[in-house]
PDB file of C-alpha atoms in Angstrom:
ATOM      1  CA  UNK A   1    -194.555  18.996-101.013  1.00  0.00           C
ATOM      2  CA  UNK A   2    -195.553  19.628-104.839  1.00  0.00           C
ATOM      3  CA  UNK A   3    -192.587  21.579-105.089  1.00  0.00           C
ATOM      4  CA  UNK A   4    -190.761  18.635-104.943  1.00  0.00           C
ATOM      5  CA  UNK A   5    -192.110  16.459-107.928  1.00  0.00           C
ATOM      6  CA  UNK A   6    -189.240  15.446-110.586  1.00  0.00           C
ATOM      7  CA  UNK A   7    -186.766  17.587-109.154  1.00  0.00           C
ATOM      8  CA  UNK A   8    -184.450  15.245-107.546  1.00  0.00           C
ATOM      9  CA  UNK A   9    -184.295  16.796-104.219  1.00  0.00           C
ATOM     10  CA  UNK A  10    -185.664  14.488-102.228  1.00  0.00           C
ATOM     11  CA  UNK A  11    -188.782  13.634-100.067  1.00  0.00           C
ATOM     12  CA  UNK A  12    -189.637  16.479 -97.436  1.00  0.00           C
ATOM     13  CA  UNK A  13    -189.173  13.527 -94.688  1.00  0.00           C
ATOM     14  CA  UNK A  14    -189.555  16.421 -91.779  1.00  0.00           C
ATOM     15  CA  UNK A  15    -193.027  17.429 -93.415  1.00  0.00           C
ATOM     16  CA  UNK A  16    -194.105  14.159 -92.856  1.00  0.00           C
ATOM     17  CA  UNK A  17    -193.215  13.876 -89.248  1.00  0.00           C
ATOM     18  CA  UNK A  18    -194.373  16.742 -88.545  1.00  0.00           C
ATOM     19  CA  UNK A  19    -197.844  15.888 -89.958  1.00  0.00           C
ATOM     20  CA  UNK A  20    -197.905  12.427 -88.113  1.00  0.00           C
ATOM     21  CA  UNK A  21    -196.952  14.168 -84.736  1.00  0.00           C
ATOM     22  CA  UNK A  22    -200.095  16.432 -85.618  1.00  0.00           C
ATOM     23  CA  UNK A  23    -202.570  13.645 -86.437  1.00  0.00           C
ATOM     24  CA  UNK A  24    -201.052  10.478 -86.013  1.00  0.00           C
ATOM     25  CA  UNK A  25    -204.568   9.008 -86.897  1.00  0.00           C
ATOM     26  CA  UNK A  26    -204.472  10.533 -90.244  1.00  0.00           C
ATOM     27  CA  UNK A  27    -202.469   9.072 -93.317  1.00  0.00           C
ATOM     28  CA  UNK A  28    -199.756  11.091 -94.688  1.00  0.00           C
ATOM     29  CA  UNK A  29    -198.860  11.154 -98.532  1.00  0.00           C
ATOM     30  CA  UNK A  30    -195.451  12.479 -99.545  1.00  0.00           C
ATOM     31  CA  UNK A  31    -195.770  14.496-102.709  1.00  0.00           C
ATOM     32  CA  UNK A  32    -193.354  14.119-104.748  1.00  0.00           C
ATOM     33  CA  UNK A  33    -188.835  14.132-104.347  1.00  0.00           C
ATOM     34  CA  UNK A  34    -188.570  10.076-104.830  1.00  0.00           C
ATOM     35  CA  UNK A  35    -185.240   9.346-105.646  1.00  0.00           C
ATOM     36  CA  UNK A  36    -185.375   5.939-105.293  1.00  0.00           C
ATOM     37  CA  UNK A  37    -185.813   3.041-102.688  1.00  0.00           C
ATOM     38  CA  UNK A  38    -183.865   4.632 -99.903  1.00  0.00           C
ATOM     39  CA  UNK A  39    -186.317   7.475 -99.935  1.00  0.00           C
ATOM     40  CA  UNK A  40    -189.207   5.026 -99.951  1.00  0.00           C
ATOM     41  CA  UNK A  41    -187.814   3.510 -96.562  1.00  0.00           C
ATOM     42  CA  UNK A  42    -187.154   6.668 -95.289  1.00  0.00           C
ATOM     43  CA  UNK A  43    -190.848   7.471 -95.640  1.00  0.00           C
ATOM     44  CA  UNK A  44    -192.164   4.624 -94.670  1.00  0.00           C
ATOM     45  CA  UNK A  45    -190.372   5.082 -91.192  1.00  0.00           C
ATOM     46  CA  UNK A  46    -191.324   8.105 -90.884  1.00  0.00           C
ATOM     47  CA  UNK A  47    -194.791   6.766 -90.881  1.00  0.00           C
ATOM     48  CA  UNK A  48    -195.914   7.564 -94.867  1.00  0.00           C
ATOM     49  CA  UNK A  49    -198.613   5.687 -95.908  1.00  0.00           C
ATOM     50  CA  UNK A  50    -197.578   6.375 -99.361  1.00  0.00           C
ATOM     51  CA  UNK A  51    -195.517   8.689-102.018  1.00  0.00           C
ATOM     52  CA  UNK A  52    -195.827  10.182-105.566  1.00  0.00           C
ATOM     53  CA  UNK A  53    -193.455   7.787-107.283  1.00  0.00           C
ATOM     54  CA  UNK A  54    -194.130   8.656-110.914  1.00  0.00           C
ATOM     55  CA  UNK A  55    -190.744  10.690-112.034  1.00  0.00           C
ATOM     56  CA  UNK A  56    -188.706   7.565-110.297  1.00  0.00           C
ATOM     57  CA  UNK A  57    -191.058   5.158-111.966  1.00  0.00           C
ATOM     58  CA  UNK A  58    -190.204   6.800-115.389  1.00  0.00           C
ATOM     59  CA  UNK A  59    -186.704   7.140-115.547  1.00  0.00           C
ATOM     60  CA  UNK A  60    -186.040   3.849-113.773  1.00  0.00           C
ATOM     61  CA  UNK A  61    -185.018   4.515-110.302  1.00  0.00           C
ATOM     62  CA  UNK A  62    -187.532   2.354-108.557  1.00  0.00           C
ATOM     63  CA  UNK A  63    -186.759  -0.228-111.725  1.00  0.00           C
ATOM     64  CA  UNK A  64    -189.979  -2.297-113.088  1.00  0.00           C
ATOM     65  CA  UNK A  65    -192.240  -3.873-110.407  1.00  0.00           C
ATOM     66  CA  UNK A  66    -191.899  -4.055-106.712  1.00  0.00           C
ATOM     67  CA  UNK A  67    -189.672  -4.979-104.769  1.00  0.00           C
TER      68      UNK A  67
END
């Protein structure tokens, strides 16, 4: 959720789910709670097609290019 962005609480990972079990077709963003590369697995197997990375970008936590 919004409420999440640069506050270091992590991605809402049940949000997610709980979208995907509603529309599976659809493609779910996470907004926001990045912490690093852990939480980008998590969301990916949650079934995220992607996730506001910007606050873990710019402080470092997901370091300089991809992995």
């Amino acid at each position: 959720s919004l409420a999440r962005i640069g506050v270091d609480g992590g991605p809402d990972l049940d949000a997610i789910a709980a979208a995907r079990r509603k529309r599976p077709e659809a493609r779910a963003y996470a907004a926001g709670g990045v912490r690093g590369w852990a939480d980008v697995d998590a969301l990916a197997s949650q079934g995220a097609a992607g996730a506001l990375v910007a606050s873990a970008i710019h402080d470092g936590r997901l370091g300089r290019g991809f992995r």
